[in-house]
């Protein structure tokens, strides 16, 4: 594991190890208090963030290291004065590890190509791998296991979170159902769908792509949704998107079709009355704030693992 660019590149074993490292870090934070003393993380942001920025920065503080917030709108890169390649070649002479939240997935691949230090994808338009590690940690904490569990995703599926769920869940032997409107702009990338089907078959998992939210919800252990208005979607598309995604809103009625002890997740930020009702996200089955907390444990574990400093 040199980088975390996409969960497509990680084996089931590597994903499981990262989750178990995150659980160890969460259970025994004191053991890692100075594990990254003297190390520096650079956090490159082209888009907004609450969770990712704060959890990485706080996580690095808790590991004894230092984090630099690098907003590209104030950088030669953002001003179009310096290339991605030169930026990371310089940056990796200073810092020990880089995380980046970018628009184009190709740019994170380019960063990894030119960086001499580990690079973590902290969200691109295409994928959001660290998020899914925290989600799966949350699922495992609730149910004890991942294999055989059914996770149902609703709404915008031409989406970074959906793609990363599709790279991870089938490979882990989970049952993943994605319910979304018909149309290339709402359905997962076809190459990712193909890969999810192949992984499910190889690992004894399941993958279902449906336009029927009730079919996806039936017997599910986890109902998951994400924003209908991801950071890269222009506000002008809001009205049309609300209309097309409304049938996929996670409601109490949908939750009633799931397993009795099902949990609700949303990577956040969330809008009550859009991708889920207030009743669901604020209800007893919601685990969204545990999920958000787990981002920090996962980020600490990732930095330790990628820098060869994790000890169980
Ligand atoms: N879930 C997530 O990545 O949140 P932020 O956009 O606040 O970082
Ligand atoms: N799909 C969302 C995830 C936010 C964490 C987005 O890209 O904005």
PDB file of C-alpha atoms and ligand atoms in Angstrom:
ATOM      1  CA  UNK A   1       0.000   0.000   0.000  1.00  0.00           C
ATOM      2  CA  UNK A   2       1.876   3.032  -1.190  1.00  0.00           C
ATOM      3  CA  UNK A   3      -1.082   5.322  -1.896  1.00  0.00           C
ATOM      4  CA  UNK A   4      -4.854   5.354  -1.482  1.00  0.00           C
ATOM      5  CA  UNK A   5      -6.185   6.536  -4.836  1.00  0.00           C
ATOM      6  CA  UNK A   6      -9.161   4.228  -5.309  1.00  0.00           C
ATOM      7  CA  UNK A   7     -10.459   1.162  -3.486  1.00  0.00           C
ATOM      8  CA  UNK A   8     -10.363  -0.534  -6.890  1.00  0.00           C
ATOM      9  CA  UNK A   9      -6.603  -0.820  -6.343  1.00  0.00           C
ATOM     10  CA  UNK A  10      -6.877  -2.377  -2.885  1.00  0.00           C
ATOM     11  CA  UNK A  11      -7.495  -6.052  -2.181  1.00  0.00           C
ATOM     12  CA  UNK A  12     -10.209  -7.190   0.218  1.00  0.00           C
ATOM     13  CA  UNK A  13      -7.425  -8.002   2.675  1.00  0.00           C
ATOM     14  CA  UNK A  14      -5.967  -4.484   2.481  1.00  0.00           C
ATOM     15  CA  UNK A  15      -9.411  -2.960   3.011  1.00  0.00           C
ATOM     16  CA  UNK A  16     -10.016  -5.202   6.021  1.00  0.00           C
ATOM     17  CA  UNK A  17      -6.600  -4.315   7.475  1.00  0.00           C
ATOM     18  CA  UNK A  18      -7.302  -0.595   7.169  1.00  0.00           C
ATOM     19  CA  UNK A  19     -10.653  -0.991   8.931  1.00  0.00           C
ATOM     20  CA  UNK A  20      -9.119  -3.060  11.672  1.00  0.00           C
ATOM     21  CA  UNK A  21      -6.294  -0.524  12.091  1.00  0.00           C
ATOM     22  CA  UNK A  22      -8.910   2.238  12.378  1.00  0.00           C
ATOM     23  CA  UNK A  23     -10.695   0.272  15.084  1.00  0.00           C
ATOM     24  CA  UNK A  24      -7.405  -0.216  16.974  1.00  0.00           C
ATOM     25  CA  UNK A  25      -6.602   3.495  16.742  1.00  0.00           C
ATOM     26  CA  UNK A  26     -10.091   4.341  17.973  1.00  0.00           C
ATOM     27  CA  UNK A  27      -9.873   1.906  20.894  1.00  0.00           C
ATOM     28  CA  UNK A  28      -6.331   2.881  21.964  1.00  0.00           C
ATOM     29  CA  UNK A  29      -5.532   6.426  20.815  1.00  0.00           C
ATOM     30  CA  UNK A  30      -2.850   6.760  23.520  1.00  0.00           C
ATOM     31  CA  UNK A  31      -0.666   4.142  21.810  1.00  0.00           C
ATOM     32  CA  UNK A  32      -0.205   6.334  18.754  1.00  0.00           C
ATOM     33  CA  UNK A  33       0.238   9.719  20.428  1.00  0.00           C
ATOM     34  CA  UNK A  34       3.716  10.350  19.070  1.00  0.00           C
ATOM     35  CA  UNK A  35       3.788   7.828  16.226  1.00  0.00           C
ATOM     36  CA  UNK A  36       4.132  10.576  13.605  1.00  0.00           C
ATOM     37  CA  UNK A  37       6.169  13.097  15.624  1.00  0.00           C
ATOM     38  CA  UNK A  38       8.083  15.411  13.323  1.00  0.00           C
ATOM     39  CA  UNK A  39       6.037  14.343  10.263  1.00  0.00           C
ATOM     40  CA  UNK A  40       4.040  16.725   8.080  1.00  0.00           C
ATOM     41  CA  UNK A  41       0.855  16.162   6.085  1.00  0.00           C
ATOM     42  CA  UNK A  42      -0.058  18.529   3.258  1.00  0.00           C
ATOM     43  CA  UNK A  43      -3.805  18.794   2.638  1.00  0.00           C
ATOM     44  CA  UNK A  44      -4.617  20.072  -0.849  1.00  0.00           C
ATOM     45  CA  UNK A  45      -8.185  21.318  -1.322  1.00  0.00           C
ATOM     46  CA  UNK A  46      -9.879  22.390  -4.564  1.00  0.00           C
ATOM     47  CA  UNK A  47     -13.349  21.968  -3.005  1.00  0.00           C
ATOM     48  CA  UNK A  48     -14.984  22.753   0.362  1.00  0.00           C
ATOM     49  CA  UNK A  49     -14.901  20.413   3.367  1.00  0.00           C
ATOM     50  CA  UNK A  50     -15.886  20.141   7.013  1.00  0.00           C
ATOM     51  CA  UNK A  51     -15.220  16.496   7.919  1.00  0.00           C
ATOM     52  CA  UNK A  52     -12.263  15.669   5.724  1.00  0.00           C
ATOM     53  CA  UNK A  53     -10.277  18.745   6.570  1.00  0.00           C
ATOM     54  CA  UNK A  54     -10.935  18.690  10.304  1.00  0.00           C
ATOM     55  CA  UNK A  55     -10.538  14.945  10.748  1.00  0.00           C
ATOM     56  CA  UNK A  56      -7.212  14.794   8.912  1.00  0.00           C
ATOM     57  CA  UNK A  57      -5.855  17.855  10.670  1.00  0.00           C
ATOM     58  CA  UNK A  58      -7.000  16.792  14.126  1.00  0.00           C
ATOM     59  CA  UNK A  59      -5.879  13.245  13.416  1.00  0.00           C
ATOM     60  CA  UNK A  60      -2.380  14.408  12.556  1.00  0.00           C
ATOM     61  CA  UNK A  61      -2.238  16.497  15.754  1.00  0.00           C
ATOM     62  CA  UNK A  62      -3.277  13.434  17.760  1.00  0.00           C
ATOM     63  CA  UNK A  63      -0.444  11.440  16.157  1.00  0.00           C
ATOM     64  CA  UNK A  64       2.119  14.063  17.145  1.00  0.00           C
ATOM     65  CA  UNK A  65       2.627  15.450  13.631  1.00  0.00           C
ATOM     66  CA  UNK A  66       1.693  18.635  11.804  1.00  0.00           C
ATOM     67  CA  UNK A  67      -0.803  19.320   8.990  1.00  0.00           C
ATOM     68  CA  UNK A  68      -0.772  22.145   6.444  1.00  0.00           C
ATOM     69  CA  UNK A  69      -4.053  23.261   4.849  1.00  0.00           C
ATOM     70  CA  UNK A  70      -3.275  24.160   1.251  1.00  0.00           C
ATOM     71  CA  UNK A  71      -6.189  25.840  -0.554  1.00  0.00           C
ATOM     72  CA  UNK A  72      -5.497  25.719  -4.273  1.00  0.00           C
ATOM     73  CA  UNK A  73      -7.394  28.956  -4.912  1.00  0.00           C
ATOM     74  CA  UNK A  74      -4.402  30.695  -3.285  1.00  0.00           C
ATOM     75  CA  UNK A  75      -1.745  28.627  -5.057  1.00  0.00           C
ATOM     76  CA  UNK A  76       0.262  28.763  -8.295  1.00  0.00           C
ATOM     77  CA  UNK A  77      -1.523  25.506  -9.234  1.00  0.00           C
ATOM     78  CA  UNK A  78      -4.970  27.103  -8.853  1.00  0.00           C
ATOM     79  CA  UNK A  79      -3.810  30.247 -10.667  1.00  0.00           C
ATOM     80  CA  UNK A  80      -2.792  28.109 -13.633  1.00  0.00           C
ATOM     81  CA  UNK A  81       0.874  29.061 -13.102  1.00  0.00           C
ATOM     82  CA  UNK A  82       2.249  25.657 -12.120  1.00  0.00           C
ATOM     83  CA  UNK A  83       1.512  22.078 -13.181  1.00  0.00           C
ATOM     84  CA  UNK A  84       0.235  19.269 -10.964  1.00  0.00           C
ATOM     85  CA  UNK A  85       3.482  17.400 -11.612  1.00  0.00           C
ATOM     86  CA  UNK A  86       5.769  20.258 -10.524  1.00  0.00           C
ATOM     87  CA  UNK A  87       3.553  21.053  -7.533  1.00  0.00           C
ATOM     88  CA  UNK A  88       3.855  17.574  -6.049  1.00  0.00           C
ATOM     89  CA  UNK A  89       7.500  17.174  -6.991  1.00  0.00           C
ATOM     90  CA  UNK A  90       8.245  20.263  -4.913  1.00  0.00           C
ATOM     91  CA  UNK A  91       5.778  19.406  -2.172  1.00  0.00           C
ATOM     92  CA  UNK A  92       7.183  15.931  -1.654  1.00  0.00           C
ATOM     93  CA  UNK A  93      10.629  17.441  -0.970  1.00  0.00           C
ATOM     94  CA  UNK A  94       9.066  19.099   2.105  1.00  0.00           C
ATOM     95  CA  UNK A  95       6.298  16.915   3.478  1.00  0.00           C
ATOM     96  CA  UNK A  96       5.970  13.241   4.399  1.00  0.00           C
ATOM     97  CA  UNK A  97       2.454  12.557   3.114  1.00  0.00           C
ATOM     98  CA  UNK A  98      -0.108  14.320   0.902  1.00  0.00           C
ATOM     99  CA  UNK A  99      -3.897  14.209   0.768  1.00  0.00           C
ATOM    100  CA  UNK A 100      -5.866  15.916  -1.970  1.00  0.00           C
ATOM    101  CA  UNK A 101      -9.503  16.754  -2.679  1.00  0.00           C
ATOM    102  CA  UNK A 102      -9.782  17.500  -6.373  1.00  0.00           C
ATOM    103  CA  UNK A 103     -12.238  17.749  -9.225  1.00  0.00           C
ATOM    104  CA  UNK A 104     -10.545  15.520 -11.780  1.00  0.00           C
ATOM    105  CA  UNK A 105      -9.619  11.966 -10.837  1.00  0.00           C
ATOM    106  CA  UNK A 106      -6.820  12.044 -13.434  1.00  0.00           C
ATOM    107  CA  UNK A 107      -5.167  14.762 -11.334  1.00  0.00           C
ATOM    108  CA  UNK A 108      -4.872  12.528  -8.275  1.00  0.00           C
ATOM    109  CA  UNK A 109      -3.344   9.822 -10.461  1.00  0.00           C
ATOM    110  CA  UNK A 110      -0.902  12.397 -11.797  1.00  0.00           C
ATOM    111  CA  UNK A 111      -0.028  13.474  -8.255  1.00  0.00           C
ATOM    112  CA  UNK A 112       0.733   9.896  -7.261  1.00  0.00           C
ATOM    113  CA  UNK A 113       2.865   9.469 -10.373  1.00  0.00           C
ATOM    114  CA  UNK A 114       5.099  12.411  -9.479  1.00  0.00           C
ATOM    115  CA  UNK A 115       5.046  12.269  -5.704  1.00  0.00           C
ATOM    116  CA  UNK A 116       7.838  10.544  -3.812  1.00  0.00           C
ATOM    117  CA  UNK A 117       5.608  10.339  -0.702  1.00  0.00           C
ATOM    118  CA  UNK A 118       2.225   8.599  -0.173  1.00  0.00           C
ATOM    119  CA  UNK A 119      -0.840  10.282  -1.683  1.00  0.00           C
ATOM    120  CA  UNK A 120      -4.383   9.870  -0.332  1.00  0.00           C
ATOM    121  CA  UNK A 121      -7.463  10.630  -2.439  1.00  0.00           C
ATOM    122  CA  UNK A 122      -9.676  12.749  -0.180  1.00  0.00           C
ATOM    123  CA  UNK A 123     -12.438  12.871  -2.868  1.00  0.00           C
ATOM    124  CA  UNK A 124     -12.467  13.396  -6.591  1.00  0.00           C
ATOM    125  CA  UNK A 125     -15.548  13.612  -8.809  1.00  0.00           C
ATOM    126  CA  UNK A 126     -15.033   9.893  -9.453  1.00  0.00           C
ATOM    127  CA  UNK A 127     -14.320   8.359  -6.044  1.00  0.00           C
ATOM    128  CA  UNK A 128     -14.119   8.916  -2.282  1.00  0.00           C
ATOM    129  CA  UNK A 129     -12.245   5.910  -0.858  1.00  0.00           C
ATOM    130  CA  UNK A 130     -11.503   7.159   2.687  1.00  0.00           C
ATOM    131  CA  UNK A 131     -15.195   7.831   3.212  1.00  0.00           C
ATOM    132  CA  UNK A 132     -16.115   4.246   2.445  1.00  0.00           C
ATOM    133  CA  UNK A 133     -13.510   2.870   4.866  1.00  0.00           C
ATOM    134  CA  UNK A 134     -15.167   4.912   7.628  1.00  0.00           C
ATOM    135  CA  UNK A 135     -18.627   3.768   6.482  1.00  0.00           C
ATOM    136  CA  UNK A 136     -17.586   0.123   6.587  1.00  0.00           C
ATOM    137  CA  UNK A 137     -15.989   0.600   9.983  1.00  0.00           C
ATOM    138  CA  UNK A 138     -19.357   1.927  11.168  1.00  0.00           C
ATOM    139  CA  UNK A 139     -21.194  -1.050   9.661  1.00  0.00           C
ATOM    140  CA  UNK A 140     -18.773  -3.499  11.264  1.00  0.00           C
ATOM    141  CA  UNK A 141     -19.089  -1.800  14.653  1.00  0.00           C
ATOM    142  CA  UNK A 142     -22.859  -2.160  14.461  1.00  0.00           C
ATOM    143  CA  UNK A 143     -23.166  -5.687  13.133  1.00  0.00           C
ATOM    144  CA  UNK A 144     -19.838  -7.328  14.003  1.00  0.00           C
ATOM    145  CA  UNK A 145     -19.297  -8.501  10.410  1.00  0.00           C
ATOM    146  CA  UNK A 146     -19.371  -7.219   6.852  1.00  0.00           C
ATOM    147  CA  UNK A 147     -19.656 -10.432   4.815  1.00  0.00           C
ATOM    148  CA  UNK A 148     -23.269 -11.174   3.875  1.00  0.00           C
ATOM    149  CA  UNK A 149     -24.580  -7.788   5.040  1.00  0.00           C
ATOM    150  CA  UNK A 150     -26.839  -5.936   2.613  1.00  0.00           C
ATOM    151  CA  UNK A 151     -26.108  -2.268   1.973  1.00  0.00           C
ATOM    152  CA  UNK A 152     -28.626  -0.341  -0.137  1.00  0.00           C
ATOM    153  CA  UNK A 153     -27.696   2.993  -1.684  1.00  0.00           C
ATOM    154  CA  UNK A 154     -30.296   5.491  -2.955  1.00  0.00           C
ATOM    155  CA  UNK A 155     -30.221   8.515  -5.241  1.00  0.00           C
ATOM    156  CA  UNK A 156     -27.376   9.941  -7.281  1.00  0.00           C
ATOM    157  CA  UNK A 157     -25.313   6.967  -8.434  1.00  0.00           C
ATOM    158  CA  UNK A 158     -23.086   8.651 -11.008  1.00  0.00           C
ATOM    159  CA  UNK A 159     -21.250   9.622  -7.938  1.00  0.00           C
ATOM    160  CA  UNK A 160     -17.918   9.286  -6.120  1.00  0.00           C
ATOM    161  CA  UNK A 161     -19.399   7.698  -2.970  1.00  0.00           C
ATOM    162  CA  UNK A 162     -21.426   5.170  -4.975  1.00  0.00           C
ATOM    163  CA  UNK A 163     -18.419   4.203  -7.064  1.00  0.00           C
ATOM    164  CA  UNK A 164     -16.271   3.631  -3.987  1.00  0.00           C
ATOM    165  CA  UNK A 165     -19.003   1.533  -2.343  1.00  0.00           C
ATOM    166  CA  UNK A 166     -19.121  -0.492  -5.556  1.00  0.00           C
ATOM    167  CA  UNK A 167     -15.356  -1.054  -5.485  1.00  0.00           C
ATOM    168  CA  UNK A 168     -15.391  -2.221  -1.863  1.00  0.00           C
ATOM    169  CA  UNK A 169     -18.628  -3.976  -0.864  1.00  0.00           C
ATOM    170  CA  UNK A 170     -18.839  -6.764  -3.484  1.00  0.00           C
ATOM    171  CA  UNK A 171     -15.156  -7.611  -2.953  1.00  0.00           C
ATOM    172  CA  UNK A 172     -15.818  -8.036   0.780  1.00  0.00           C
ATOM    173  CA  UNK A 173     -18.651 -10.489   0.120  1.00  0.00           C
ATOM    174  CA  UNK A 174     -21.341  -7.940   0.980  1.00  0.00           C
ATOM    175  CA  UNK A 175     -24.648  -7.564  -0.854  1.00  0.00           C
ATOM    176  CA  UNK A 176     -24.813  -4.144  -2.468  1.00  0.00           C
ATOM    177  CA  UNK A 177     -27.962  -2.722  -4.071  1.00  0.00           C
ATOM    178  CA  UNK A 178     -27.902   0.633  -5.865  1.00  0.00           C
ATOM    179  CA  UNK A 179     -31.252   2.302  -6.600  1.00  0.00           C
ATOM    180  CA  UNK A 180     -31.139   5.311  -8.915  1.00  0.00           C
ATOM    181  CA  UNK A 181     -33.024   6.944 -11.786  1.00  0.00           C
ATOM    182  CA  UNK A 182     -32.460   5.656 -15.321  1.00  0.00           C
ATOM    183  CA  UNK A 183     -29.984   7.619 -17.420  1.00  0.00           C
ATOM    184  CA  UNK A 184     -26.227   7.794 -17.846  1.00  0.00           C
ATOM    185  CA  UNK A 185     -25.998  10.968 -15.732  1.00  0.00           C
ATOM    186  CA  UNK A 186     -27.616   9.227 -12.719  1.00  0.00           C
ATOM    187  CA  UNK A 187     -26.373   5.640 -13.015  1.00  0.00           C
ATOM    188  CA  UNK A 188     -22.897   4.466 -11.996  1.00  0.00           C
ATOM    189  CA  UNK A 189     -20.072   4.562 -14.505  1.00  0.00           C
ATOM    190  CA  UNK A 190     -20.636   1.394 -16.616  1.00  0.00           C
ATOM    191  CA  UNK A 191     -17.036   0.230 -16.108  1.00  0.00           C
ATOM    192  CA  UNK A 192     -17.559   0.388 -12.336  1.00  0.00           C
ATOM    193  CA  UNK A 193     -20.799  -1.589 -12.656  1.00  0.00           C
ATOM    194  CA  UNK A 194     -19.022  -4.263 -14.647  1.00  0.00           C
ATOM    195  CA  UNK A 195     -16.286  -4.444 -12.050  1.00  0.00           C
ATOM    196  CA  UNK A 196     -18.816  -4.656  -9.161  1.00  0.00           C
ATOM    197  CA  UNK A 197     -20.553  -7.587 -10.860  1.00  0.00           C
ATOM    198  CA  UNK A 198     -17.257  -9.415 -11.408  1.00  0.00           C
ATOM    199  CA  UNK A 199     -16.076  -8.784  -7.834  1.00  0.00           C
ATOM    200  CA  UNK A 200     -19.412  -9.968  -6.418  1.00  0.00           C
ATOM    201  CA  UNK A 201     -19.184 -13.168  -8.379  1.00  0.00           C
ATOM    202  CA  UNK A 202     -15.577 -13.810  -7.375  1.00  0.00           C
ATOM    203  CA  UNK A 203     -16.099 -13.072  -3.662  1.00  0.00           C
ATOM    204  CA  UNK A 204     -19.562 -14.534  -3.122  1.00  0.00           C
ATOM    205  CA  UNK A 205     -21.115 -11.099  -2.744  1.00  0.00           C
ATOM    206  CA  UNK A 206     -24.049  -9.659  -4.674  1.00  0.00           C
ATOM    207  CA  UNK A 207     -24.536  -6.567  -6.769  1.00  0.00           C
ATOM    208  CA  UNK A 208     -27.907  -5.227  -7.879  1.00  0.00           C
ATOM    209  CA  UNK A 209     -28.550  -2.086  -9.927  1.00  0.00           C
ATOM    210  CA  UNK A 210     -32.225  -1.164  -9.900  1.00  0.00           C
ATOM    211  CA  UNK A 211     -34.572   1.750 -10.528  1.00  0.00           C
ATOM    212  CA  UNK A 212     -36.898   0.499  -7.799  1.00  0.00           C
ATOM    213  CA  UNK A 213     -35.998   1.861  -4.338  1.00  0.00           C
ATOM    214  CA  UNK A 214     -38.269  -0.664  -2.625  1.00  0.00           C
ATOM    215  CA  UNK A 215     -36.427  -3.574  -4.195  1.00  0.00           C
ATOM    216  CA  UNK A 216     -33.108  -2.146  -2.945  1.00  0.00           C
ATOM    217  CA  UNK A 217     -34.419  -1.509   0.572  1.00  0.00           C
ATOM    218  CA  UNK A 218     -35.951  -4.965   1.052  1.00  0.00           C
ATOM    219  CA  UNK A 219     -34.195  -6.689   3.955  1.00  0.00           C
ATOM    220  CA  UNK A 220     -31.226  -4.278   3.878  1.00  0.00           C
ATOM    221  CA  UNK A 221     -28.982  -3.883   6.927  1.00  0.00           C
ATOM    222  CA  UNK A 222     -27.800  -0.434   5.874  1.00  0.00           C
ATOM    223  CA  UNK A 223     -29.640   2.317   3.983  1.00  0.00           C
ATOM    224  CA  UNK A 224     -27.184   4.843   2.575  1.00  0.00           C
ATOM    225  CA  UNK A 225     -27.667   8.056   0.680  1.00  0.00           C
ATOM    226  CA  UNK A 226     -25.540  10.988  -0.467  1.00  0.00           C
ATOM    227  CA  UNK A 227     -26.161  14.559  -1.549  1.00  0.00           C
ATOM    228  CA  UNK A 228     -28.179  15.186  -4.709  1.00  0.00           C
ATOM    229  CA  UNK A 229     -26.047  18.299  -5.215  1.00  0.00           C
ATOM    230  CA  UNK A 230     -22.426  17.147  -4.946  1.00  0.00           C
ATOM    231  CA  UNK A 231     -19.789  19.878  -4.743  1.00  0.00           C
ATOM    232  CA  UNK A 232     -19.081  19.772  -8.471  1.00  0.00           C
ATOM    233  CA  UNK A 233     -22.747  20.034  -9.566  1.00  0.00           C
ATOM    234  CA  UNK A 234     -23.750  23.584 -10.601  1.00  0.00           C
ATOM    235  CA  UNK A 235     -26.667  25.157  -8.638  1.00  0.00           C
ATOM    236  CA  UNK A 236     -28.521  25.658 -11.942  1.00  0.00           C
ATOM    237  CA  UNK A 237     -29.182  21.884 -12.030  1.00  0.00           C
ATOM    238  CA  UNK A 238     -30.889  21.813  -8.647  1.00  0.00           C
ATOM    239  CA  UNK A 239     -34.524  21.995  -9.729  1.00  0.00           C
ATOM    240  CA  UNK A 240     -34.211  19.233 -12.324  1.00  0.00           C
ATOM    241  CA  UNK A 241     -32.231  17.003  -9.965  1.00  0.00           C
ATOM    242  CA  UNK A 242     -34.659  17.372  -7.069  1.00  0.00           C
ATOM    243  CA  UNK A 243     -37.421  16.238  -9.397  1.00  0.00           C
ATOM    244  CA  UNK A 244     -35.563  13.212 -10.733  1.00  0.00           C
ATOM    245  CA  UNK A 245     -34.144  12.048  -7.375  1.00  0.00           C
ATOM    246  CA  UNK A 246     -37.276  12.607  -5.234  1.00  0.00           C
ATOM    247  CA  UNK A 247     -38.559   9.029  -5.639  1.00  0.00           C
ATOM    248  CA  UNK A 248     -35.251   7.891  -4.074  1.00  0.00           C
ATOM    249  CA  UNK A 249     -35.534   9.966  -0.908  1.00  0.00           C
ATOM    250  CA  UNK A 250     -34.879   7.791   2.157  1.00  0.00           C
ATOM    251  CA  UNK A 251     -38.078   7.935   4.169  1.00  0.00           C
ATOM    252  CA  UNK A 252     -39.427   6.124   7.196  1.00  0.00           C
ATOM    253  CA  UNK A 253     -41.547   4.024   4.806  1.00  0.00           C
ATOM    254  CA  UNK A 254     -38.433   2.877   2.961  1.00  0.00           C
ATOM    255  CA  UNK A 255     -36.658   2.173   6.243  1.00  0.00           C
ATOM    256  CA  UNK A 256     -39.608  -0.013   7.280  1.00  0.00           C
ATOM    257  CA  UNK A 257     -38.812  -2.374   4.373  1.00  0.00           C
ATOM    258  CA  UNK A 258     -35.276  -2.902   5.660  1.00  0.00           C
ATOM    259  CA  UNK A 259     -34.155  -5.293   8.413  1.00  0.00           C
ATOM    260  CA  UNK A 260     -35.569  -4.481  11.841  1.00  0.00           C
ATOM    261  CA  UNK A 261     -32.131  -3.438  13.177  1.00  0.00           C
ATOM    262  CA  UNK A 262     -31.090  -1.612   9.986  1.00  0.00           C
ATOM    263  CA  UNK A 263     -28.989   1.529  10.266  1.00  0.00           C
ATOM    264  CA  UNK A 264     -29.018   4.713   8.191  1.00  0.00           C
ATOM    265  CA  UNK A 265     -25.834   6.316   6.869  1.00  0.00           C
ATOM    266  CA  UNK A 266     -25.093   9.496   4.916  1.00  0.00           C
ATOM    267  CA  UNK A 267     -21.513  10.641   4.356  1.00  0.00           C
ATOM    268  CA  UNK A 268     -22.740  14.234   4.996  1.00  0.00           C
ATOM    269  CA  UNK A 269     -23.292  17.096   4.325  1.00  0.00           C
ATOM    270  CA  UNK A 270     -27.030  16.319   4.305  1.00  0.00           C
ATOM    271  CA  UNK A 271     -30.133  18.337   3.549  1.00  0.00           C
ATOM    272  CA  UNK A 272     -33.235  17.330   5.481  1.00  0.00           C
ATOM    273  CA  UNK A 273     -36.163  17.027   3.076  1.00  0.00           C
ATOM    274  CA  UNK A 274     -33.904  16.235   0.140  1.00  0.00           C
ATOM    275  CA  UNK A 275     -31.993  12.927   0.040  1.00  0.00           C
ATOM    276  CA  UNK A 276     -33.596  11.848   3.338  1.00  0.00           C
ATOM    277  CA  UNK A 277     -36.324  13.062   5.626  1.00  0.00           C
ATOM    278  CA  UNK A 278     -35.494  14.698   8.967  1.00  0.00           C
ATOM    279  CA  UNK A 279     -37.292  11.814  10.672  1.00  0.00           C
ATOM    280  CA  UNK A 280     -34.776   9.318   9.241  1.00  0.00           C
ATOM    281  CA  UNK A 281     -31.530  11.243   9.747  1.00  0.00           C
ATOM    282  CA  UNK A 282     -32.535  12.402  13.235  1.00  0.00           C
ATOM    283  CA  UNK A 283     -34.173   9.087  14.156  1.00  0.00           C
ATOM    284  CA  UNK A 284     -32.928   6.202  16.312  1.00  0.00           C
ATOM    285  CA  UNK A 285     -31.563   4.165  13.388  1.00  0.00           C
ATOM    286  CA  UNK A 286     -29.302   6.940  12.131  1.00  0.00           C
ATOM    287  CA  UNK A 287     -25.550   6.480  12.689  1.00  0.00           C
ATOM    288  CA  UNK A 288     -24.389   9.485  10.666  1.00  0.00           C
ATOM    289  CA  UNK A 289     -22.408  11.103  13.479  1.00  0.00           C
ATOM    290  CA  UNK A 290     -20.597   7.863  14.389  1.00  0.00           C
ATOM    291  CA  UNK A 291     -19.835   7.597  10.684  1.00  0.00           C
ATOM    292  CA  UNK A 292     -18.451  11.149  10.641  1.00  0.00           C
ATOM    293  CA  UNK A 293     -16.359  10.451  13.759  1.00  0.00           C
ATOM    294  CA  UNK A 294     -14.929   7.336  12.158  1.00  0.00           C
ATOM    295  CA  UNK A 295     -13.473   9.457   9.367  1.00  0.00           C
ATOM    296  CA  UNK A 296     -10.884  10.624  11.877  1.00  0.00           C
ATOM    297  CA  UNK A 297      -9.946   7.140  13.076  1.00  0.00           C
ATOM    298  CA  UNK A 298      -9.665   5.943   9.489  1.00  0.00           C
ATOM    299  CA  UNK A 299      -7.502   8.904   8.482  1.00  0.00           C
ATOM    300  CA  UNK A 300      -5.169   8.320  11.417  1.00  0.00           C
ATOM    301  CA  UNK A 301      -4.931   4.623  10.500  1.00  0.00           C
ATOM    302  CA  UNK A 302      -4.265   5.437   6.839  1.00  0.00           C
ATOM    303  CA  UNK A 303      -1.433   7.833   7.659  1.00  0.00           C
ATOM    304  CA  UNK A 304       0.118   5.285  10.024  1.00  0.00           C
ATOM    305  CA  UNK A 305      -0.205   2.445   7.509  1.00  0.00           C
ATOM    306  CA  UNK A 306       1.076   4.399   4.517  1.00  0.00           C
ATOM    307  CA  UNK A 307       4.043   5.662   6.525  1.00  0.00           C
ATOM    308  CA  UNK A 308       4.814   2.187   7.891  1.00  0.00           C
ATOM    309  CA  UNK A 309       4.129   3.278  11.462  1.00  0.00           C
ATOM    310  CA  UNK A 310       1.115   1.174  12.363  1.00  0.00           C
ATOM    311  CA  UNK A 311       1.586  -1.418  15.066  1.00  0.00           C
ATOM    312  CA  UNK A 312      -1.385  -3.400  16.335  1.00  0.00           C
TER     313      UNK A 312
HETATM  314  N1  LIG B   1     -18.135  13.403   3.923  1.00  0.00           N
HETATM  315  C1  LIG B   1     -17.217  14.350   3.603  1.00  0.00           C
HETATM  316  O1  LIG B   1     -16.227  14.086   2.892  1.00  0.00           O
HETATM  317  O2  LIG B   1     -17.470  15.564   4.161  1.00  0.00           O
HETATM  318  P1  LIG B   1     -16.721  16.934   3.876  1.00  0.00           P
HETATM  319  O3  LIG B   1     -17.064  17.336   2.464  1.00  0.00           O
HETATM  320  O4  LIG B   1     -17.225  17.878   4.899  1.00  0.00           O
HETATM  321  O5  LIG B   1     -15.230  16.713   4.003  1.00  0.00           O
HETATM  322  N1  LIG B   2     -20.863  13.158  -3.440  1.00  0.00           N
HETATM  323  C1  LIG B   2     -20.527  14.218  -2.524  1.00  0.00           C
HETATM  324  C2  LIG B   2     -19.776  13.719  -1.347  1.00  0.00           C
HETATM  325  C3  LIG B   2     -19.502  14.768  -0.309  1.00  0.00           C
HETATM  326  C4  LIG B   2     -18.670  14.278   0.812  1.00  0.00           C
HETATM  327  C5  LIG B   2     -19.736  15.285  -3.249  1.00  0.00           C
HETATM  328  O1  LIG B   2     -18.910  14.975  -4.108  1.00  0.00           O
HETATM  329  O2  LIG B   2     -19.940  16.459  -2.957  1.00  0.00           O
END
